[in-house]
PDB file of C-alpha atoms in Angstrom:
ATOM      1  CA  MET A   1       0.005  -0.009   0.005  1.00 96.00           C
ATOM      2  CA  LEU A   2       1.194   3.498  -0.900  1.00 98.00           C
ATOM      3  CA  CYS A   3       0.669   6.205   1.734  1.00 98.00           C
ATOM      4  CA  ALA A   4       1.771   9.809   1.916  1.00 98.00           C
ATOM      5  CA  VAL A   5       3.321  12.194   4.419  1.00 98.00           C
ATOM      6  CA  ILE A   6       2.689  15.828   3.462  1.00 98.00           C
ATOM      7  CA  VAL A   7       4.976  18.229   5.276  1.00 97.00           C
ATOM      8  CA  ALA A   8       3.315  21.578   5.967  1.00 94.00           C
ATOM      9  CA  ALA A   9       4.693  22.680   9.311  1.00 90.00           C
ATOM     10  CA  GLY A  10       6.801  25.640   8.122  1.00 75.00           C
ATOM     11  CA  SER A  11       6.174  29.261   9.033  1.00 64.00           C
ATOM     12  CA  SER A  12       6.150  30.683   5.449  1.00 59.00           C
ATOM     13  CA  ARG A  13       8.564  33.455   6.504  1.00 55.00           C
ATOM     14  CA  ARG A  14       9.967  34.008   3.003  1.00 56.00           C
ATOM     15  CA  ALA A  15       6.511  34.274   1.488  1.00 53.00           C
ATOM     16  CA  GLY A  16       5.348  36.840   4.044  1.00 62.00           C
ATOM     17  CA  PHE A  17       1.940  35.143   4.248  1.00 70.00           C
ATOM     18  CA  ASP A  18       0.625  31.654   4.926  1.00 86.00           C
ATOM     19  CA  LYS A  19       1.261  30.224   1.455  1.00 89.00           C
ATOM     20  CA  LEU A  20      -0.301  26.869   2.427  1.00 94.00           C
ATOM     21  CA  ALA A  21      -3.648  28.497   3.265  1.00 94.00           C
ATOM     22  CA  ALA A  22      -3.548  30.821   0.251  1.00 94.00           C
ATOM     23  CA  PRO A  23      -6.089  30.059  -2.472  1.00 94.00           C
ATOM     24  CA  LEU A  24      -5.007  28.388  -5.694  1.00 94.00           C
ATOM     25  CA  ASP A  25      -7.935  28.868  -8.061  1.00 94.00           C
ATOM     26  CA  GLY A  26     -10.222  29.128  -5.040  1.00 94.00           C
ATOM     27  CA  VAL A  27      -8.878  26.149  -3.047  1.00 96.00           C
ATOM     28  CA  PRO A  28      -6.095  26.355  -0.394  1.00 96.00           C
ATOM     29  CA  VAL A  29      -2.665  25.276  -1.617  1.00 96.00           C
ATOM     30  CA  LEU A  30      -2.383  22.544   1.039  1.00 97.00           C
ATOM     31  CA  ARG A  31      -5.792  21.103   0.103  1.00 97.00           C
ATOM     32  CA  ARG A  32      -4.669  20.941  -3.537  1.00 97.00           C
ATOM     33  CA  SER A  33      -1.669  18.866  -2.480  1.00 97.00           C
ATOM     34  CA  VAL A  34      -3.781  16.527  -0.324  1.00 98.00           C
ATOM     35  CA  ASP A  35      -6.319  16.052  -3.108  1.00 97.00           C
ATOM     36  CA  ALA A  36      -3.586  14.969  -5.551  1.00 98.00           C
ATOM     37  CA  PHE A  37      -2.408  12.161  -3.284  1.00 98.00           C
ATOM     38  CA  VAL A  38      -5.921  10.976  -2.527  1.00 98.00           C
ATOM     39  CA  ALA A  39      -6.630  10.925  -6.290  1.00 98.00           C
ATOM     40  CA  ALA A  40      -3.372   9.027  -6.868  1.00 97.00           C
ATOM     41  CA  GLY A  41      -4.746   6.106  -4.842  1.00 97.00           C
ATOM     42  CA  CYS A  42      -2.910   6.533  -1.539  1.00 98.00           C
ATOM     43  CA  GLY A  43      -4.339   4.361   1.221  1.00 97.00           C
ATOM     44  CA  ALA A  44      -3.836   7.122   3.808  1.00 98.00           C
ATOM     45  CA  VAL A  45      -2.426  10.632   4.002  1.00 98.00           C
ATOM     46  CA  VAL A  46      -0.682  12.111   7.055  1.00 98.00           C
ATOM     47  CA  VAL A  47      -0.468  15.907   7.061  1.00 98.00           C
ATOM     48  CA  VAL A  48       2.196  17.393   9.322  1.00 97.00           C
ATOM     49  CA  CYS A  49       0.974  20.857  10.222  1.00 95.00           C
ATOM     50  CA  PRO A  50      -0.185  23.051  13.106  1.00 94.00           C
ATOM     51  CA  ALA A  51      -3.798  22.671  14.237  1.00 94.00           C
ATOM     52  CA  GLU A  52      -4.539  26.265  13.167  1.00 94.00           C
ATOM     53  CA  ARG A  53      -3.459  25.567   9.570  1.00 94.00           C
ATOM     54  CA  TRP A  54      -5.508  22.362   9.578  1.00 95.00           C
ATOM     55  CA  GLU A  55      -8.567  24.443  10.406  1.00 95.00           C
ATOM     56  CA  GLN A  56      -7.713  27.391   8.097  1.00 94.00           C
ATOM     57  CA  THR A  57      -7.353  25.178   5.031  1.00 95.00           C
ATOM     58  CA  GLY A  58     -10.665  23.408   5.640  1.00 94.00           C
ATOM     59  CA  LEU A  59      -9.011  20.024   6.077  1.00 96.00           C
ATOM     60  CA  ALA A  60     -10.457  19.599   9.578  1.00 94.00           C
ATOM     61  CA  ALA A  61     -13.994  19.549   8.180  1.00 94.00           C
ATOM     62  CA  ALA A  62     -13.218  17.840   4.867  1.00 94.00           C
ATOM     63  CA  ARG A  63     -14.333  14.320   4.044  1.00 95.00           C
ATOM     64  CA  PHE A  64     -12.146  11.937   2.017  1.00 96.00           C
ATOM     65  CA  PRO A  65     -12.540   8.352   0.804  1.00 97.00           C
ATOM     66  CA  VAL A  66      -9.353   7.403   2.690  1.00 97.00           C
ATOM     67  CA  PRO A  67      -8.015   8.422   6.150  1.00 97.00           C
ATOM     68  CA  VAL A  68      -6.457  11.920   6.117  1.00 97.00           C
ATOM     69  CA  VAL A  69      -5.051  12.778   9.542  1.00 97.00           C
ATOM     70  CA  ARG A  70      -2.980  15.558  11.119  1.00 97.00           C
ATOM     71  CA  VAL A  71       0.104  15.364  13.363  1.00 97.00           C
ATOM     72  CA  ASP A  72       2.254  18.110  14.847  1.00 94.00           C
ATOM     73  CA  GLY A  73       5.644  18.891  13.316  1.00 91.00           C
ATOM     74  CA  GLY A  74       9.044  19.176  14.932  1.00 89.00           C
ATOM     75  CA  ALA A  75      11.869  21.723  15.173  1.00 87.00           C
ATOM     76  CA  GLU A  76      13.473  20.644  11.896  1.00 89.00           C
ATOM     77  CA  ARG A  77      12.002  19.262   8.678  1.00 90.00           C
ATOM     78  CA  GLN A  78      13.448  15.839   9.396  1.00 91.00           C
ATOM     79  CA  ASP A  79      11.685  15.853  12.773  1.00 92.00           C
ATOM     80  CA  SER A  80       8.377  16.616  11.045  1.00 94.00           C
ATOM     81  CA  VAL A  81       8.904  13.795   8.565  1.00 94.00           C
ATOM     82  CA  ALA A  82       9.726  11.408  11.383  1.00 93.00           C
ATOM     83  CA  ALA A  83       6.470  12.376  13.116  1.00 94.00           C
ATOM     84  CA  GLY A  84       4.572  11.706   9.908  1.00 96.00           C
ATOM     85  CA  LEU A  85       6.239   8.309   9.432  1.00 96.00           C
ATOM     86  CA  ALA A  86       5.266   7.308  12.977  1.00 95.00           C
ATOM     87  CA  ALA A  87       1.603   7.987  12.179  1.00 96.00           C
ATOM     88  CA  LEU A  88       1.388   5.791   9.067  1.00 97.00           C
ATOM     89  CA  PRO A  89      -1.092   2.909   9.255  1.00 96.00           C
ATOM     90  CA  PRO A  90      -0.125  -0.805   9.356  1.00 95.00           C
ATOM     91  CA  GLY A  91       0.263  -2.277   5.890  1.00 96.00           C
ATOM     92  CA  THR A  92       2.116   0.719   4.439  1.00 97.00           C
ATOM     93  CA  GLU A  93       4.774  -0.527   2.058  1.00 97.00           C
ATOM     94  CA  LEU A  94       5.668   2.623   0.129  1.00 98.00           C
ATOM     95  CA  VAL A  95       5.629   6.153   1.526  1.00 98.00           C
ATOM     96  CA  ALA A  96       5.636   9.362  -0.508  1.00 98.00           C
ATOM     97  CA  VAL A  97       6.992  12.387   1.348  1.00 98.00           C
ATOM     98  CA  HIS A  98       5.809  15.650  -0.174  1.00 98.00           C
ATOM     99  CA  ASP A  99       6.160  19.374   0.480  1.00 97.00           C
ATOM    100  CA  GLY A 100       2.654  20.760   0.972  1.00 96.00           C
ATOM    101  CA  ALA A 101       3.727  23.885  -0.932  1.00 96.00           C
ATOM    102  CA  ARG A 102       4.012  21.944  -4.226  1.00 97.00           C
ATOM    103  CA  PRO A 103       0.307  21.907  -5.216  1.00 97.00           C
ATOM    104  CA  LEU A 104       0.877  21.342  -8.941  1.00 97.00           C
ATOM    105  CA  VAL A 105       1.947  17.720  -8.591  1.00 97.00           C
ATOM    106  CA  THR A 106      -0.479  15.491 -10.483  1.00 97.00           C
ATOM    107  CA  PRO A 107      -1.868  12.066  -9.570  1.00 97.00           C
ATOM    108  CA  ALA A 108      -0.237  10.678 -12.713  1.00 97.00           C
ATOM    109  CA  GLY A 109       3.151  12.123 -11.658  1.00 97.00           C
ATOM    110  CA  ILE A 110       2.782  10.679  -8.179  1.00 98.00           C
ATOM    111  CA  ARG A 111       2.027   7.232  -9.578  1.00 97.00           C
ATOM    112  CA  ARG A 112       5.039   7.409 -11.949  1.00 97.00           C
ATOM    113  CA  CYS A 113       7.340   8.161  -9.028  1.00 97.00           C
ATOM    114  CA  ALA A 114       5.703   5.452  -6.890  1.00 97.00           C
ATOM    115  CA  ASP A 115       6.119   2.893  -9.685  1.00 97.00           C
ATOM    116  CA  ALA A 116       9.850   3.731  -9.881  1.00 97.00           C
ATOM    117  CA  ALA A 117      10.162   3.351  -6.098  1.00 97.00           C
ATOM    118  CA  ALA A 118       8.364   0.006  -6.159  1.00 97.00           C
ATOM    119  CA  ALA A 119      10.951  -1.211  -8.683  1.00 96.00           C
ATOM    120  CA  THR A 120      14.083   0.281  -7.104  1.00 96.00           C
ATOM    121  CA  GLY A 121      13.221   1.049  -3.481  1.00 96.00           C
ATOM    122  CA  ALA A 122      13.868   4.800  -3.815  1.00 97.00           C
ATOM    123  CA  ALA A 123      12.641   7.392  -6.333  1.00 98.00           C
ATOM    124  CA  ALA A 124      12.182  11.148  -6.338  1.00 98.00           C
ATOM    125  CA  CYS A 125      10.686  13.778  -8.595  1.00 98.00           C
ATOM    126  CA  ALA A 126      13.392  16.072  -9.985  1.00 97.00           C
ATOM    127  CA  HIS A 127      14.357  18.090 -13.056  1.00 96.00           C
ATOM    128  CA  PRO A 128      17.648  18.593 -14.914  1.00 95.00           C
ATOM    129  CA  VAL A 129      19.239  21.981 -14.222  1.00 93.00           C
ATOM    130  CA  VAL A 130      19.116  24.161 -17.368  1.00 91.00           C
ATOM    131  CA  ASP A 131      20.103  27.597 -15.998  1.00 91.00           C
ATOM    132  CA  THR A 132      23.633  28.941 -16.201  1.00 91.00           C
ATOM    133  CA  LEU A 133      25.130  28.575 -12.723  1.00 90.00           C
ATOM    134  CA  LYS A 134      27.395  31.137 -11.082  1.00 91.00           C
ATOM    135  CA  ARG A 135      29.121  31.187  -7.711  1.00 92.00           C
ATOM    136  CA  ALA A 136      29.194  34.534  -5.891  1.00 94.00           C
ATOM    137  CA  ASP A 137      31.060  36.126  -3.008  1.00 93.00           C
ATOM    138  CA  ALA A 138      29.489  37.329   0.249  1.00 93.00           C
ATOM    139  CA  ALA A 139      28.498  40.622  -1.429  1.00 94.00           C
ATOM    140  CA  ALA A 140      26.590  38.773  -4.185  1.00 93.00           C
ATOM    141  CA  ARG A 141      29.207  39.541  -6.841  1.00 93.00           C
ATOM    142  CA  SER A 142      29.919  36.830  -9.390  1.00 92.00           C
ATOM    143  CA  LEU A 143      33.188  34.945  -9.217  1.00 93.00           C
ATOM    144  CA  PRO A 144      35.093  33.893 -12.370  1.00 90.00           C
ATOM    145  CA  GLU A 145      34.373  30.205 -11.828  1.00 89.00           C
ATOM    146  CA  VAL A 146      32.796  27.901 -14.346  1.00 86.00           C
ATOM    147  CA  VAL A 147      30.104  25.824 -12.634  1.00 88.00           C
ATOM    148  CA  SER A 148      29.164  22.901 -14.843  1.00 89.00           C
ATOM    149  CA  ARG A 149      25.501  21.957 -14.937  1.00 89.00           C
ATOM    150  CA  ASP A 150      26.243  18.547 -16.444  1.00 91.00           C
ATOM    151  CA  ASN A 151      24.356  15.848 -14.565  1.00 92.00           C
ATOM    152  CA  LEU A 152      22.949  18.392 -12.088  1.00 93.00           C
ATOM    153  CA  TRP A 153      19.339  17.976 -11.047  1.00 95.00           C
ATOM    154  CA  GLY A 154      16.992  20.197  -9.011  1.00 95.00           C
ATOM    155  CA  MET A 155      15.207  18.094  -6.419  1.00 96.00           C
ATOM    156  CA  GLU A 156      11.435  18.123  -5.997  1.00 97.00           C
ATOM    157  CA  THR A 157       8.849  16.081  -4.137  1.00 97.00           C
ATOM    158  CA  PRO A 158       7.252  13.661  -3.748  1.00 98.00           C
ATOM    159  CA  GLN A 159      10.164  11.460  -2.823  1.00 98.00           C
ATOM    160  CA  VAL A 160       8.964   7.869  -2.530  1.00 98.00           C
ATOM    161  CA  PHE A 161      10.617   4.994  -0.702  1.00 98.00           C
ATOM    162  CA  ARG A 162      10.007   1.574   0.712  1.00 97.00           C
ATOM    163  CA  LEU A 163       8.920   2.432   4.232  1.00 97.00           C
ATOM    164  CA  SER A 164      11.402   0.048   5.836  1.00 95.00           C
ATOM    165  CA  LEU A 165      14.267   1.764   3.970  1.00 96.00           C
ATOM    166  CA  LEU A 166      13.227   5.286   4.922  1.00 96.00           C
ATOM    167  CA  ARG A 167      12.776   4.371   8.596  1.00 95.00           C
ATOM    168  CA  GLN A 168      16.223   2.776   8.572  1.00 95.00           C
ATOM    169  CA  ALA A 169      17.649   5.930   6.965  1.00 95.00           C
ATOM    170  CA  TYR A 170      16.108   8.235   9.543  1.00 93.00           C
ATOM    171  CA  ALA A 171      17.340   6.070  12.374  1.00 92.00           C
ATOM    172  CA  ALA A 172      20.861   6.387  10.935  1.00 92.00           C
ATOM    173  CA  VAL A 173      20.438  10.162  10.558  1.00 90.00           C
ATOM    174  CA  GLN A 174      19.441  10.451  14.205  1.00 89.00           C
ATOM    175  CA  GLU A 175      22.202   8.167  15.422  1.00 89.00           C
ATOM    176  CA  ARG A 176      24.887  10.126  13.536  1.00 91.00           C
ATOM    177  CA  GLY A 177      23.482  13.544  14.461  1.00 89.00           C
ATOM    178  CA  LEU A 178      23.047  14.551  10.807  1.00 88.00           C
ATOM    179  CA  VAL A 179      20.837  17.288   9.459  1.00 90.00           C
ATOM    180  CA  VAL A 180      19.218  16.537   6.086  1.00 92.00           C
ATOM    181  CA  THR A 181      16.959  18.715   3.935  1.00 90.00           C
ATOM    182  CA  ASP A 182      15.251  15.912   2.051  1.00 94.00           C
ATOM    183  CA  GLU A 183      14.713  12.157   2.119  1.00 96.00           C
ATOM    184  CA  VAL A 184      17.143  11.470  -0.739  1.00 96.00           C
ATOM    185  CA  SER A 185      19.911  12.843   1.500  1.00 94.00           C
ATOM    186  CA  ALA A 186      18.735  10.597   4.314  1.00 94.00           C
ATOM    187  CA  VAL A 187      18.900   7.377   2.304  1.00 96.00           C
ATOM    188  CA  GLU A 188      22.232   8.458   0.825  1.00 94.00           C
ATOM    189  CA  ALA A 189      23.560   8.195   4.425  1.00 89.00           C
ATOM    190  CA  LEU A 190      23.003   4.432   3.975  1.00 92.00           C
ATOM    191  CA  GLY A 191      24.772   4.422   0.612  1.00 93.00           C
ATOM    192  CA  VAL A 192      21.488   3.978  -1.303  1.00 95.00           C
ATOM    193  CA  GLN A 193      20.971   5.739  -4.634  1.00 95.00           C
ATOM    194  CA  THR A 194      17.631   7.206  -5.700  1.00 97.00           C
ATOM    195  CA  ALA A 195      16.061   7.061  -9.157  1.00 97.00           C
ATOM    196  CA  LEU A 196      15.138  10.539 -10.435  1.00 97.00           C
ATOM    197  CA  VAL A 197      11.809  10.974 -12.237  1.00 97.00           C
ATOM    198  CA  GLN A 198      10.644  13.969 -14.311  1.00 95.00           C
ATOM    199  CA  VAL A 199       6.921  14.678 -13.889  1.00 93.00           C
ATOM    200  CA  GLY A 200       6.410  18.116 -15.493  1.00 90.00           C
ATOM    201  CA  ALA A 201       5.549  21.420 -13.814  1.00 92.00           C
ATOM    202  CA  ASN A 202       5.917  20.871 -10.074  1.00 95.00           C
ATOM    203  CA  MET A 203       7.070  24.187  -8.651  1.00 94.00           C
ATOM    204  CA  LYS A 204       7.228  25.052  -4.958  1.00 95.00           C
ATOM    205  CA  ILE A 205       5.346  28.087  -3.688  1.00 94.00           C
ATOM    206  CA  THR A 206       8.004  30.150  -1.867  1.00 91.00           C
ATOM    207  CA  LEU A 207       7.458  33.816  -2.794  1.00 87.00           C
ATOM    208  CA  PRO A 208       4.242  35.746  -3.593  1.00 82.00           C
ATOM    209  CA  GLY A 209       4.977  35.741  -7.317  1.00 89.00           C
ATOM    210  CA  ASP A 210       5.202  31.949  -7.271  1.00 93.00           C
ATOM    211  CA  LEU A 211       1.526  31.698  -6.351  1.00 93.00           C
ATOM    212  CA  GLU A 212       0.549  33.834  -9.349  1.00 93.00           C
ATOM    213  CA  LEU A 213       2.584  31.617 -11.676  1.00 94.00           C
ATOM    214  CA  ALA A 214       1.137  28.451 -10.148  1.00 94.00           C
ATOM    215  CA  GLU A 215      -2.340  29.769 -10.712  1.00 94.00           C
ATOM    216  CA  LEU A 216      -1.602  30.383 -14.387  1.00 94.00           C
ATOM    217  CA  ILE A 217      -0.294  26.856 -14.782  1.00 94.00           C
ATOM    218  CA  TRP A 218      -3.285  25.434 -12.911  1.00 94.00           C
ATOM    219  CA  LYS A 219      -5.796  27.270 -15.106  1.00 93.00           C
ATOM    220  CA  HIS A 220      -3.920  26.349 -18.287  1.00 92.00           C
ATOM    221  CA  ARG A 221      -4.179  22.680 -17.324  1.00 89.00           C
ATOM    222  CA  ALA A 222      -7.858  23.064 -16.581  1.00 81.00           C
TER     223      ALA A 222
END
């Protein structure tokens, strides 16, 4: 059974507003993310978020065909993910960890990533880097260094794993006192590689302008 952990415990400081409660074509961003995983056939969805956000986004009163539950987050992202993993129901074989602020992910994209994880044990949505890359000094002035973009990928979510593997990875992270920013980094601590899967437009809402762009993409799809 595939289940999902949707991480939505952040403060949205960079956005300057609660981006997860903001409307995307009339529906809160976080609800859009939850709906995608329910539509993808997940057996259960665990949302890691504060109780206030759970209420604001209408999830507290929503009804779904599968269990959708809330748990509190932790001090770091990896603590929030660990809390979500602990709340997964018995019978979970694959777990998709997703940033709630990526509402453009599609059910088809989720299933593609899950299929890759079922075959390999670890898969993540990502995209090849196409921008020219520059390194800068502390004053944001470019340095004369050539930064190759060959074989560079920008990481996205969902990141999908066999549950037993991800739990083992997080136990190793905790034991070694590591700080990781995504689940791919956690399983790499075990020496496990992750298959990268392109799924199309899957941007993260970080700044106010991102929400406007996401809305244009959403309406174009519709």
